[in-house]
mmCIF file of C-alpha atoms in Angstrom:
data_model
loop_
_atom_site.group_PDB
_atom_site.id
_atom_site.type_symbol
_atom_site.label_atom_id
_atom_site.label_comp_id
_atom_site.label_asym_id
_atom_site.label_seq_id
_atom_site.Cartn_x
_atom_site.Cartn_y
_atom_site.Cartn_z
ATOM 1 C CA UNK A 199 24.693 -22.351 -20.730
ATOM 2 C CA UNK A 200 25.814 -18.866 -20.489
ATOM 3 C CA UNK A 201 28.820 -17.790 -17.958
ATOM 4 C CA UNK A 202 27.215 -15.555 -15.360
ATOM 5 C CA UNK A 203 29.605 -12.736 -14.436
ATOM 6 C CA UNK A 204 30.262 -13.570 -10.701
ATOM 7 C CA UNK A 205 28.565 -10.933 -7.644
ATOM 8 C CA UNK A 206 31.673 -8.464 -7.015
ATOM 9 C CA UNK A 207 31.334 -8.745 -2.709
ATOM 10 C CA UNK A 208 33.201 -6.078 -1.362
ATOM 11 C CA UNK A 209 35.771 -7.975 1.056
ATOM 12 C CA UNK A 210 37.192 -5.208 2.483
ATOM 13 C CA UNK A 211 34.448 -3.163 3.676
ATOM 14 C CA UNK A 212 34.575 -1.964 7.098
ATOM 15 C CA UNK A 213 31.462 -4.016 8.665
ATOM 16 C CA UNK A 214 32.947 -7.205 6.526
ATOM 17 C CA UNK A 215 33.024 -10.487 8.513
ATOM 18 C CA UNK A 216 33.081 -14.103 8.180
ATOM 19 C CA UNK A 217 29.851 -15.751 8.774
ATOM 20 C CA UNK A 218 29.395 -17.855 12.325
ATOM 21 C CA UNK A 219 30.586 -21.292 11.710
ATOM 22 C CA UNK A 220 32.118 -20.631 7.950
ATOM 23 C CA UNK A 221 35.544 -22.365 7.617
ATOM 24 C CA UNK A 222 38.561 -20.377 8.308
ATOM 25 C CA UNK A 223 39.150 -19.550 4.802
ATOM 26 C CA UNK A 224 35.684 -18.369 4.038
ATOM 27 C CA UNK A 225 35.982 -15.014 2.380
ATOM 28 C CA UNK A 226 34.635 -12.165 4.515
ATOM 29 C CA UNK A 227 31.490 -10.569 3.632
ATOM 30 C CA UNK A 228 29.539 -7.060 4.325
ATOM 31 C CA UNK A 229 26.956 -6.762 6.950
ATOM 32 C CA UNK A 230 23.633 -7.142 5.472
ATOM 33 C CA UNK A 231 21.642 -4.006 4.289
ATOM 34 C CA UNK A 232 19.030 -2.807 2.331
ATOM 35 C CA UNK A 233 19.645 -0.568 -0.964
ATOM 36 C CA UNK A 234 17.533 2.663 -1.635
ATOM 37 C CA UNK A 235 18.001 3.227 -5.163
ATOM 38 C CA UNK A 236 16.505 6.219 -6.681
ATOM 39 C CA UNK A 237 16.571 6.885 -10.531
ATOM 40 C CA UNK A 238 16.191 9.678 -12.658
ATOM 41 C CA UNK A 239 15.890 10.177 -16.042
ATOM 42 C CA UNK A 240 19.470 10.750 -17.345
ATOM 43 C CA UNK A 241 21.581 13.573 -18.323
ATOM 44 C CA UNK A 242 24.765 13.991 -21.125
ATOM 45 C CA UNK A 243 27.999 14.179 -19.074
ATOM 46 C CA UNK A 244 28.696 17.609 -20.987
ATOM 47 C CA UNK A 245 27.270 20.010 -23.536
ATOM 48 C CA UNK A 246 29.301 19.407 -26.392
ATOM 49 C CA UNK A 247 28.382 17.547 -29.707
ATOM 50 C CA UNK A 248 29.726 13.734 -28.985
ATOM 51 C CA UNK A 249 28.355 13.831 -25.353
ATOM 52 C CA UNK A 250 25.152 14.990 -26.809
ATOM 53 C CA UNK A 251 25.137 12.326 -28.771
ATOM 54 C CA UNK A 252 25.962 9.689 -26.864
ATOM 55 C CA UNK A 253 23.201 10.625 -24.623
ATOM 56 C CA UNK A 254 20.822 11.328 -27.428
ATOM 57 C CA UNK A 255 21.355 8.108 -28.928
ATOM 58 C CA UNK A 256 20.817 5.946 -25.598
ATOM 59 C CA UNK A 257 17.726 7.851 -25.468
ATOM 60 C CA UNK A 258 16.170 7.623 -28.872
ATOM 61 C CA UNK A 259 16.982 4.270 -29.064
ATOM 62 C CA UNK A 260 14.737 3.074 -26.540
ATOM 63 C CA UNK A 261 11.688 1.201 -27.642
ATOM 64 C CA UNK A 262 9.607 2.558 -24.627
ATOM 65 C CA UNK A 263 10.207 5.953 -25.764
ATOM 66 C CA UNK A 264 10.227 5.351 -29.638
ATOM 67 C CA UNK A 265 8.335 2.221 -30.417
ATOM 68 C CA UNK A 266 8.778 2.450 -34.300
ATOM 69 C CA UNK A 267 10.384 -0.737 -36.037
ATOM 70 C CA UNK A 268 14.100 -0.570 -35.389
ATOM 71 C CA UNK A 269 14.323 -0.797 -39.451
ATOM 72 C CA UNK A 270 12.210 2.327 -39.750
ATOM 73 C CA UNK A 271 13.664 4.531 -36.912
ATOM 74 C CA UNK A 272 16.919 4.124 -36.761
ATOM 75 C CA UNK A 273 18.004 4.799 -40.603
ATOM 76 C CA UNK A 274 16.458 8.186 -39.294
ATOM 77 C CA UNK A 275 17.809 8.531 -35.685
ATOM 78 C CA UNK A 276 21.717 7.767 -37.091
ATOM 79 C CA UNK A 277 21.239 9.433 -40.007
ATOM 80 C CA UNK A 278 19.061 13.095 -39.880
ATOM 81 C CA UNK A 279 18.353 13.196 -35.687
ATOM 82 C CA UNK A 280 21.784 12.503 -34.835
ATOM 83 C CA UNK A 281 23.401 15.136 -37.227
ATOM 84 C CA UNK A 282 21.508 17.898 -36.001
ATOM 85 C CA UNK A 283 20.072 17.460 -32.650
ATOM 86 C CA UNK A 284 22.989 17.224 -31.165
ATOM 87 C CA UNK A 285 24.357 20.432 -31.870
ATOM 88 C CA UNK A 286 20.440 21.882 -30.895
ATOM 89 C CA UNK A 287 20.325 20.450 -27.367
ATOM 90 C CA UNK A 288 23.552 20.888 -26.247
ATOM 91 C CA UNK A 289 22.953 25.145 -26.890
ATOM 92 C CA UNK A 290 19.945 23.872 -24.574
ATOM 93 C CA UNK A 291 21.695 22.224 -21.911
ATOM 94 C CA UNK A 292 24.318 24.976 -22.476
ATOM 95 C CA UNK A 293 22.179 27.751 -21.335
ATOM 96 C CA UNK A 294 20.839 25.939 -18.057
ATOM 97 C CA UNK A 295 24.334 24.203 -17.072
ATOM 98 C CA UNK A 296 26.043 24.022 -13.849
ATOM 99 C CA UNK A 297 29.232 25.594 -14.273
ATOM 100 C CA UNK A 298 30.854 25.224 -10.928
ATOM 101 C CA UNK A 299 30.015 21.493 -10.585
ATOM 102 C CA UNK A 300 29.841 21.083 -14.640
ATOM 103 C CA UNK A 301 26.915 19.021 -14.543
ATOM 104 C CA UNK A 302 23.641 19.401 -15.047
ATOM 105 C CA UNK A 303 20.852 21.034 -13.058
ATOM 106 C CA UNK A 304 18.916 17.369 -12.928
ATOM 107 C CA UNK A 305 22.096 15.913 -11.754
ATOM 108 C CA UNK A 306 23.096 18.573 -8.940
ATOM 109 C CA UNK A 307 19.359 18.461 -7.644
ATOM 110 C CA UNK A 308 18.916 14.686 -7.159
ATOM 111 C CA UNK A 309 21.997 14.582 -5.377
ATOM 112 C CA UNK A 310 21.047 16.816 -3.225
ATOM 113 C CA UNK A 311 17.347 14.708 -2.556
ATOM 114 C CA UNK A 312 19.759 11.257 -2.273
ATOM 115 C CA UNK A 313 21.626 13.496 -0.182
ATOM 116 C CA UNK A 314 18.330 14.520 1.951
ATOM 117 C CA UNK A 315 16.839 11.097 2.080
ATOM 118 C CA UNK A 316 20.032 9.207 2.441
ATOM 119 C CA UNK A 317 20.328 11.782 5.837
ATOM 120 C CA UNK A 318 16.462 11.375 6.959
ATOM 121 C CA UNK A 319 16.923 7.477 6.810
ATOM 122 C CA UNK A 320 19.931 6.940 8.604
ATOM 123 C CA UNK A 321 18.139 8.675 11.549
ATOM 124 C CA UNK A 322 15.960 6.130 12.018
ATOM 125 C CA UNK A 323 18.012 3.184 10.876
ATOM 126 C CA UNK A 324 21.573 3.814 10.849
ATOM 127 C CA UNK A 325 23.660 1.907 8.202
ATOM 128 C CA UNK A 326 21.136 -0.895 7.989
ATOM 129 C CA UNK A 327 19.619 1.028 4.554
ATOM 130 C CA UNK A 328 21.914 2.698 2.075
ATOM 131 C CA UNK A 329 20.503 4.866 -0.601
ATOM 132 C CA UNK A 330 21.995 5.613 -3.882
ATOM 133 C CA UNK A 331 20.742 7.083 -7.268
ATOM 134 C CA UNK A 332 21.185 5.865 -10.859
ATOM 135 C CA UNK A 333 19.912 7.811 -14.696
ATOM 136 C CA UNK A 334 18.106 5.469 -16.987
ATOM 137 C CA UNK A 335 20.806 7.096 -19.503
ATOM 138 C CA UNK A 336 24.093 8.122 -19.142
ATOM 139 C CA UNK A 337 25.898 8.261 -16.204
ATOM 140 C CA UNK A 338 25.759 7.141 -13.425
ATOM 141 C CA UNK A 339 24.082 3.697 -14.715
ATOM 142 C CA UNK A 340 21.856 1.671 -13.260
ATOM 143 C CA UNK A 341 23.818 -1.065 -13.750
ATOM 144 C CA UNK A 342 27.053 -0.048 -11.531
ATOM 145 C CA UNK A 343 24.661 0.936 -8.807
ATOM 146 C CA UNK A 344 23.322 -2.074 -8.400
ATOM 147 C CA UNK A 345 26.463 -3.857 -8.690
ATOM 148 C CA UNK A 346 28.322 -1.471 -5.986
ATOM 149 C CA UNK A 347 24.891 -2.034 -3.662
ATOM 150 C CA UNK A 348 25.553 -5.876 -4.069
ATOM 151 C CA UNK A 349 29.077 -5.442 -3.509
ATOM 152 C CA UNK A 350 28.561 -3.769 -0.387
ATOM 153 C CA UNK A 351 26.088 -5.982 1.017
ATOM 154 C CA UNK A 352 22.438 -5.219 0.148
ATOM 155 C CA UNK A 353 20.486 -8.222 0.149
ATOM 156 C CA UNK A 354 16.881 -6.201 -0.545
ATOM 157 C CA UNK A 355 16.432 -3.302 -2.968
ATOM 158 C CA UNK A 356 13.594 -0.945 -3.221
ATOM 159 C CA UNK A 357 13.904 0.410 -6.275
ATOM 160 C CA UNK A 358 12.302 3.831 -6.659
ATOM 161 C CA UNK A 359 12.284 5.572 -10.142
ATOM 162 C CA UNK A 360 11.351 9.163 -9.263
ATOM 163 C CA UNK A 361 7.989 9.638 -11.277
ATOM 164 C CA UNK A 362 4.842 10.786 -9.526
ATOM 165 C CA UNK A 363 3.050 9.358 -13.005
ATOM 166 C CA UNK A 364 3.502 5.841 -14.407
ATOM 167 C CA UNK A 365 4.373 5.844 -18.605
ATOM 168 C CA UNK A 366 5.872 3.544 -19.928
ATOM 169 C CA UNK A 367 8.295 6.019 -21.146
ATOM 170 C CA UNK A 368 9.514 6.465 -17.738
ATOM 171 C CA UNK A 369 8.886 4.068 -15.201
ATOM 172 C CA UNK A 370 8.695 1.056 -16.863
ATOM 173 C CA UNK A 371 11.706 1.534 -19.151
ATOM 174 C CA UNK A 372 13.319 2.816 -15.585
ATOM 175 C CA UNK A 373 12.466 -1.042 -13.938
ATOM 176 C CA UNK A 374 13.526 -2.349 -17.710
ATOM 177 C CA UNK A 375 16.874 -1.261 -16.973
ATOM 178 C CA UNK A 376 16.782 -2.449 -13.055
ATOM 179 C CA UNK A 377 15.524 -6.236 -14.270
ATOM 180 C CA UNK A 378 18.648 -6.147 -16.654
ATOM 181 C CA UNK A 379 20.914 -5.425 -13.958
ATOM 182 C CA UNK A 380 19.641 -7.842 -11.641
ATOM 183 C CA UNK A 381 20.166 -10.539 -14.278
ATOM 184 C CA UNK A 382 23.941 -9.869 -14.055
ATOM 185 C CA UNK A 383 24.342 -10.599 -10.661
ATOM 186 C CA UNK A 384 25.117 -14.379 -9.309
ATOM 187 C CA UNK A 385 23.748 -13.478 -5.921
ATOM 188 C CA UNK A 386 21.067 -11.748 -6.926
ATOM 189 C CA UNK A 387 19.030 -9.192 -4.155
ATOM 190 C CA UNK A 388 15.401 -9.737 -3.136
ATOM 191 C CA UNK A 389 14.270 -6.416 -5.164
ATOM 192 C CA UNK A 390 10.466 -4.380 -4.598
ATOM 193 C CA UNK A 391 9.652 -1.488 -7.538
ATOM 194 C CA UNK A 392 8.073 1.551 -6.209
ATOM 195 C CA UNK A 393 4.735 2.440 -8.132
ATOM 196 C CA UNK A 394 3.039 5.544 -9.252
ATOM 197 C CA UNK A 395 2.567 8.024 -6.216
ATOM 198 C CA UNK A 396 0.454 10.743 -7.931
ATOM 199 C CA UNK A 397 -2.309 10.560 -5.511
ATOM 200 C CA UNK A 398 -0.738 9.959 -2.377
ATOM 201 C CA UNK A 399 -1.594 12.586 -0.097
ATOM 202 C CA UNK A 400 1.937 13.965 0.896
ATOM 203 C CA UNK A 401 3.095 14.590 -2.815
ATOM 204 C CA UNK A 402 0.027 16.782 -3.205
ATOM 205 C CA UNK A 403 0.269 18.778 -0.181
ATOM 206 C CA UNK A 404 3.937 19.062 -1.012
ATOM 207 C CA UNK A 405 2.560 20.872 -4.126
ATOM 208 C CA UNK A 406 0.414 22.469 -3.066
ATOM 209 C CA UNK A 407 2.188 24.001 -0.988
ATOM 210 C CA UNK A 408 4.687 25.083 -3.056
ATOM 211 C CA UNK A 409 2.086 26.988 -5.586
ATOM 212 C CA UNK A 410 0.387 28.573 -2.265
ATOM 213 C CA UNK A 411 3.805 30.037 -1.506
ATOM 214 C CA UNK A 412 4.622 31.318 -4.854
ATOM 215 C CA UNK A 413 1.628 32.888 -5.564
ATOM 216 C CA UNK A 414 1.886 34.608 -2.073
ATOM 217 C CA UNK A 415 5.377 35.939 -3.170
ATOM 218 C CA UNK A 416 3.722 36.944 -6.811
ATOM 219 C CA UNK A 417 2.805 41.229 -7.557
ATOM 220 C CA UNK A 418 0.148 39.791 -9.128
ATOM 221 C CA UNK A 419 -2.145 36.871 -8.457
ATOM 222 C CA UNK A 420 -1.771 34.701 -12.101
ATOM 223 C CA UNK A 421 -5.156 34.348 -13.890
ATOM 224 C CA UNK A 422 -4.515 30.449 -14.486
ATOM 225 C CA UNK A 423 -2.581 27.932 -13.132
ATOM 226 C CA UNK A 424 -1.034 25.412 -16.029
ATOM 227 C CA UNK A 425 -0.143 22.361 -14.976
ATOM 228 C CA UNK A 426 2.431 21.189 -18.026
ATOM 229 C CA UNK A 427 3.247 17.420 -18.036
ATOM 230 C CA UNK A 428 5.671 15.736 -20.428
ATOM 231 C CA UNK A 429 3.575 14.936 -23.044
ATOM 232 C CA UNK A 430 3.480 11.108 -25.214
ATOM 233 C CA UNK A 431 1.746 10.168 -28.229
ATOM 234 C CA UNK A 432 -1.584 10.099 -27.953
ATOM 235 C CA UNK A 433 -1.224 6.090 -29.502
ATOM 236 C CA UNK A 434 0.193 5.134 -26.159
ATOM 237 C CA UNK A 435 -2.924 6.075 -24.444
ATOM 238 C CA UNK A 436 -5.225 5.123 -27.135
ATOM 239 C CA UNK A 437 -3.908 2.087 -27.965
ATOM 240 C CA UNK A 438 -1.386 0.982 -25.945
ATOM 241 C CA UNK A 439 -3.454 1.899 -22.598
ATOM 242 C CA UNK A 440 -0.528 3.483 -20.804
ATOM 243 C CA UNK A 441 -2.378 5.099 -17.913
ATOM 244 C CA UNK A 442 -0.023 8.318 -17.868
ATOM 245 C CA UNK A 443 -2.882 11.169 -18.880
ATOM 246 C CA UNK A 444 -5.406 9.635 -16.511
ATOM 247 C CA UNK A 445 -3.019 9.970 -13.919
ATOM 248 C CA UNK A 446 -1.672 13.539 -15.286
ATOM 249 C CA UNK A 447 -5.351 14.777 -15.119
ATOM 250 C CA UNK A 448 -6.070 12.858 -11.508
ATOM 251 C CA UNK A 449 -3.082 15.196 -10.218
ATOM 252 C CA UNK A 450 -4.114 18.261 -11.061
ATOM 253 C CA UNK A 451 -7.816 17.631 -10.128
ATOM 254 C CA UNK A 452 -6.389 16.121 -6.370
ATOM 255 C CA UNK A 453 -4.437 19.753 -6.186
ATOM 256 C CA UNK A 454 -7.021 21.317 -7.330
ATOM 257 C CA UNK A 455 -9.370 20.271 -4.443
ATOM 258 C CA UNK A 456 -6.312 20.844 -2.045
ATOM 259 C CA UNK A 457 -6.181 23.863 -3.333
ATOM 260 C CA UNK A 458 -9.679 24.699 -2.836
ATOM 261 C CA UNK A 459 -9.974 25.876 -6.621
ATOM 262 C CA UNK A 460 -12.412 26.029 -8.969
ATOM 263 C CA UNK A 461 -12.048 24.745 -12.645
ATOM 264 C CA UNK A 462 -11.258 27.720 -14.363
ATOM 265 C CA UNK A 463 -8.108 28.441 -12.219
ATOM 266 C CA UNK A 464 -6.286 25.790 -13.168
ATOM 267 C CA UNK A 465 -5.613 23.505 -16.218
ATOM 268 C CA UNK A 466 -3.859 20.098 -17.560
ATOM 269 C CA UNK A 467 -1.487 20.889 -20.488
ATOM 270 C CA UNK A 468 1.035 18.238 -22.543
ATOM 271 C CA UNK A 469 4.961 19.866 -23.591
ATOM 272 C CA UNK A 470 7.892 18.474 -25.201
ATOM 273 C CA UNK A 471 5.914 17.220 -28.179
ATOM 274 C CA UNK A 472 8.238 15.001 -30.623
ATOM 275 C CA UNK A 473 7.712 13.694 -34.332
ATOM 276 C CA UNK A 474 4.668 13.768 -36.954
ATOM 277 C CA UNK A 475 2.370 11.986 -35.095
ATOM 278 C CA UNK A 476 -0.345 13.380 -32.241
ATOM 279 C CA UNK A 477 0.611 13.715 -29.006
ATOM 280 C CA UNK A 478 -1.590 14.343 -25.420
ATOM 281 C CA UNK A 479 -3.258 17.527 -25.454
ATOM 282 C CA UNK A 480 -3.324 20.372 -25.149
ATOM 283 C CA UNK A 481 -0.114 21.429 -25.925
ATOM 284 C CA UNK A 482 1.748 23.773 -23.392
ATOM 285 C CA UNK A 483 3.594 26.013 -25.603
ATOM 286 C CA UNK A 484 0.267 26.758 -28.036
ATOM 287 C CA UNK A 485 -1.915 26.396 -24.785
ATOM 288 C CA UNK A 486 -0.217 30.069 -23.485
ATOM 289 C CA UNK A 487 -0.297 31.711 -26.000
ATOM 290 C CA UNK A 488 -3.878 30.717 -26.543
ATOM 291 C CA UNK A 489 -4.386 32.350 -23.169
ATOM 292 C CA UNK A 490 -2.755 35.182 -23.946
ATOM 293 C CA UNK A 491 -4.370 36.822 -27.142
ATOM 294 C CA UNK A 492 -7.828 35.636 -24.685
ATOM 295 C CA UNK A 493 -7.003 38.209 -22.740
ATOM 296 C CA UNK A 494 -5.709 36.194 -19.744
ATOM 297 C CA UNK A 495 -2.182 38.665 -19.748
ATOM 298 C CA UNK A 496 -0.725 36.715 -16.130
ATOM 299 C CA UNK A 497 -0.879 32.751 -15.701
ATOM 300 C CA UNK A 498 1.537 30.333 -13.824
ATOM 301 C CA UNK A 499 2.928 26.908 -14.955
ATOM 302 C CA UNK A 500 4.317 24.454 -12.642
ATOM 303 C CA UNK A 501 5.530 20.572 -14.081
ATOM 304 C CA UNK A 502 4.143 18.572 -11.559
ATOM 305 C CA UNK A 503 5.378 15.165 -13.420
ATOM 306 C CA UNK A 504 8.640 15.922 -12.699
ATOM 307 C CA UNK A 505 10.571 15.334 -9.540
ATOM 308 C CA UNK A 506 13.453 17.787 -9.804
ATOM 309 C CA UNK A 507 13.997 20.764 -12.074
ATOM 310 C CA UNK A 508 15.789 20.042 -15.654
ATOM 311 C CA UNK A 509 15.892 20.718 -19.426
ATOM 312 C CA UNK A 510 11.932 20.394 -19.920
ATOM 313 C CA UNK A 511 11.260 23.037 -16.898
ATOM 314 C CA UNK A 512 14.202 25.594 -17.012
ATOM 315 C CA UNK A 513 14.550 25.741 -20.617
ATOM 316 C CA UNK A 514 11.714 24.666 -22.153
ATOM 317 C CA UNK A 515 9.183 26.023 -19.492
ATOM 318 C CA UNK A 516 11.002 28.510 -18.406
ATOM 319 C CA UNK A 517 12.276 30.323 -21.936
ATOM 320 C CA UNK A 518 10.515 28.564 -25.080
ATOM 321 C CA UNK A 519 6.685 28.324 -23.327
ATOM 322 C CA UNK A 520 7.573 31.605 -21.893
ATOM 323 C CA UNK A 521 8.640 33.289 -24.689
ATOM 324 C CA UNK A 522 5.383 31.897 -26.992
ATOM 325 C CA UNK A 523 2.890 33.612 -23.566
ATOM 326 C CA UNK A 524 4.640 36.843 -24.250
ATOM 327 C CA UNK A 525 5.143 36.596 -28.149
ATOM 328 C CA UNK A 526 1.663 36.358 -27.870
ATOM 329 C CA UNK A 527 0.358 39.525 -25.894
ATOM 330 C CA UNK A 528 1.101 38.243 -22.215
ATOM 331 C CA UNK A 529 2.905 40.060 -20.062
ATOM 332 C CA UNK A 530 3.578 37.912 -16.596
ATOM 333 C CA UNK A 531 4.403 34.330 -16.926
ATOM 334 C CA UNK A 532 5.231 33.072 -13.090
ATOM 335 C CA UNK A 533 7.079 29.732 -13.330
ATOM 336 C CA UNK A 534 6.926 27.791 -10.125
ATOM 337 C CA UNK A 535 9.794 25.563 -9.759
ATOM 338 C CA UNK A 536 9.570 21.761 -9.300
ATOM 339 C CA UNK A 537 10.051 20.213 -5.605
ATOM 340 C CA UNK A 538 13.270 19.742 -5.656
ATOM 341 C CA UNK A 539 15.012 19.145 -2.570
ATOM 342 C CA UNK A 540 12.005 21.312 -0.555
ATOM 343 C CA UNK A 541 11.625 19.293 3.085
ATOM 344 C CA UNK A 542 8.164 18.749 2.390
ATOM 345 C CA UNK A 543 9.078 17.027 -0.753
ATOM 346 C CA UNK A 544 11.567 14.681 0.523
ATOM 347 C CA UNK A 545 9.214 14.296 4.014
ATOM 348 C CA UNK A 546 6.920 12.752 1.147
ATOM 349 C CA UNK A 547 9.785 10.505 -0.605
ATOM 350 C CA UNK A 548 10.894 9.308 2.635
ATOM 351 C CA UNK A 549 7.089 8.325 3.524
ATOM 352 C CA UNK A 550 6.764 6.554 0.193
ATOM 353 C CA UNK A 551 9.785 4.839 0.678
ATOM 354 C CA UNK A 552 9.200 3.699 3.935
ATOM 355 C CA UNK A 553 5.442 2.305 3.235
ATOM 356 C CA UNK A 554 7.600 -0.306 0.815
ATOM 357 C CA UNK A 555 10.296 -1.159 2.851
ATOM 358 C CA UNK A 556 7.748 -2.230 5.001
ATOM 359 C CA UNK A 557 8.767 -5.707 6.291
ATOM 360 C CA UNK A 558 12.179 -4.993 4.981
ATOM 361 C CA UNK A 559 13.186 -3.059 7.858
#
């Protein structure tokens, strides 16, 4: 049998104690709590070529995200992929970076929701729930988050990867991770997973409010409103039946009707397209320009599959997409920024949350 690494219990926490009726040289233990622990998608630690890399390889490596045979894929990842995208996607990062915290945009914004959520919570329960956040890949990992939550006494965790949409790409590779950790721990948590909230009604008002208010700030009310979702290969629907584009499209028909729209102000479109093979469509970047030489000269794109603002929104969005809409004939392109940290966003992260912690707390 296999040596279990032992639960790390935190014996000098401040709420530590020794249980009622433990012998006098039972080791001290933290209160009991529940863990909150958001996750995000990842980020390098830094824009240069080996942190790319790192990253990059974590990434690509992952059979939810590239499902090719290991003995196919990763002659190519090591070999061609790894020598060159590197260099590519750190400019990217480069030109979006947070200089004064030197991270990432992804990584300043969900600490500010933990940060919002983490304050919204202890309102109502005080230091009976503690919320954290983790990245699928790189740093911080969901590993040593779930080791310091067991450490310091969580007994439950909701685990809550920060996806409106379910893929298997995301939020199952996301849980992947969270199993793996669990299995490391000897005294291993009671543990709940968060599913898909693309319909529930708070997330939509939350966007919709957010595209009522930019167009209200706009000189110029956009022709179309683009709804650009990470895109996957169209296999994974096909095939695999990952529910991700029936979700995609039930969000942006939901707003829609929040909205009070009809169907030819607003549209479903796929980005980030990777490889040979067909992906969702339409696709975002030939989607605008499309528009464009139509005649349609303003249109707006919001993300709504993503939670906070990051590579695929401020730089791919916000300068490649943009650049094809104008390259093409168009002349305003309104990008409406993800949720973010807005109140009415994390009012609807807090409400998710708290419909699972139900019984928990």
């Amino acid at each position: 049998m296999g040596k279990m690494k032992p639960t790390r219990i935190n014996t000098n926490a401040p709420d530590a104690t020794c249980p009622v009726h433990a012998q006098s040289d039972h080791p001290k233990i933290p209160k009991e709590k529940v863990g909150v622990l958001v996750a995000n998608l990842g980020t390098p630690d830094n824009t240069d070529y080996w942190s790319m890399r790192r990253y990059l390889n974590e990434f690509l490596s992952d059979k939810r995200v590239i499902d090719y045979p290991r003995w196919q894929w990763q002659p190519i990842l090591q070999g061609i992929v790894l020598s060159i995208r590197p260099s590519k996607s750190g400019a990217a990062y480069k030109s979006i970076w947070n200089e004064e915290a030197n991270e990432s945009p992804l990584m300043t914004i969900t600490k500010d929701q933990v940060s919002a959520i983490s304050k919204t919570l202890k309102v109502k329960y005080g230091d009976d729930v503690m919320v954290d956040f983790c990245m699928r890949y790189g740093n911080p990992s969901t590993k040593s988050k779930v080791a310091n939550m067991v450490a310091q006494g969580c007994t439950k965790i909701l685990f809550f990867p920060l996806y409106p949409q379910y893929a298997g790409a995301t939020v199952a590779t996301a849980n992947d991770e969270f199993f793996r950790a669990l299995m490391e721990e000897n005294w291993q948590p009671a543990s709940r997973t968060v599913a898909p909230y693309f319909d529930e009604p708070k997330y939509i008002d939350a966007l919709a409010a957010s595209i009522e208010t930019a167009y209200a700030g706009a000189e110029k009310k956009p022709g179309i409103l683009i709804c650009s979702y990470h895109g996957l290969p169209q296999r994974y629907h096909r095939v695999g039946g990952d529910p991700y584009h029936c979700q995609c499209q039930k969000t942006t028909r939901l707003l829609k009707e929040r909205l009070g729209w009809d169907d030819t102000e607003i549209m479903t479109t796929f980005q980030s397209k990777f490889g040979p093979e067909a992906w969702l469509q339409p696709y975002t970047v030939e989607e605008v320009a499309r528009q464009a030489e139509a005649g349609n000269k303003s249109i707006a794109v919001c993300a709504p599959a993503f939670s906070a603002d990051c590579i695929e929104t401020l730089e791919e969005i916000n300068e490649e997409i943009k650049e094809s809409f104008e390259e093409a004939g168009g002349e305003e392109f309104l990008y409406i920024p993800c949720l973010n940290d807005e109140p009415a966003h994390i009012d609807a992260l807090v409400h998710v949350i708290e419909k699972n912690l139900t019984g928990w707390v």
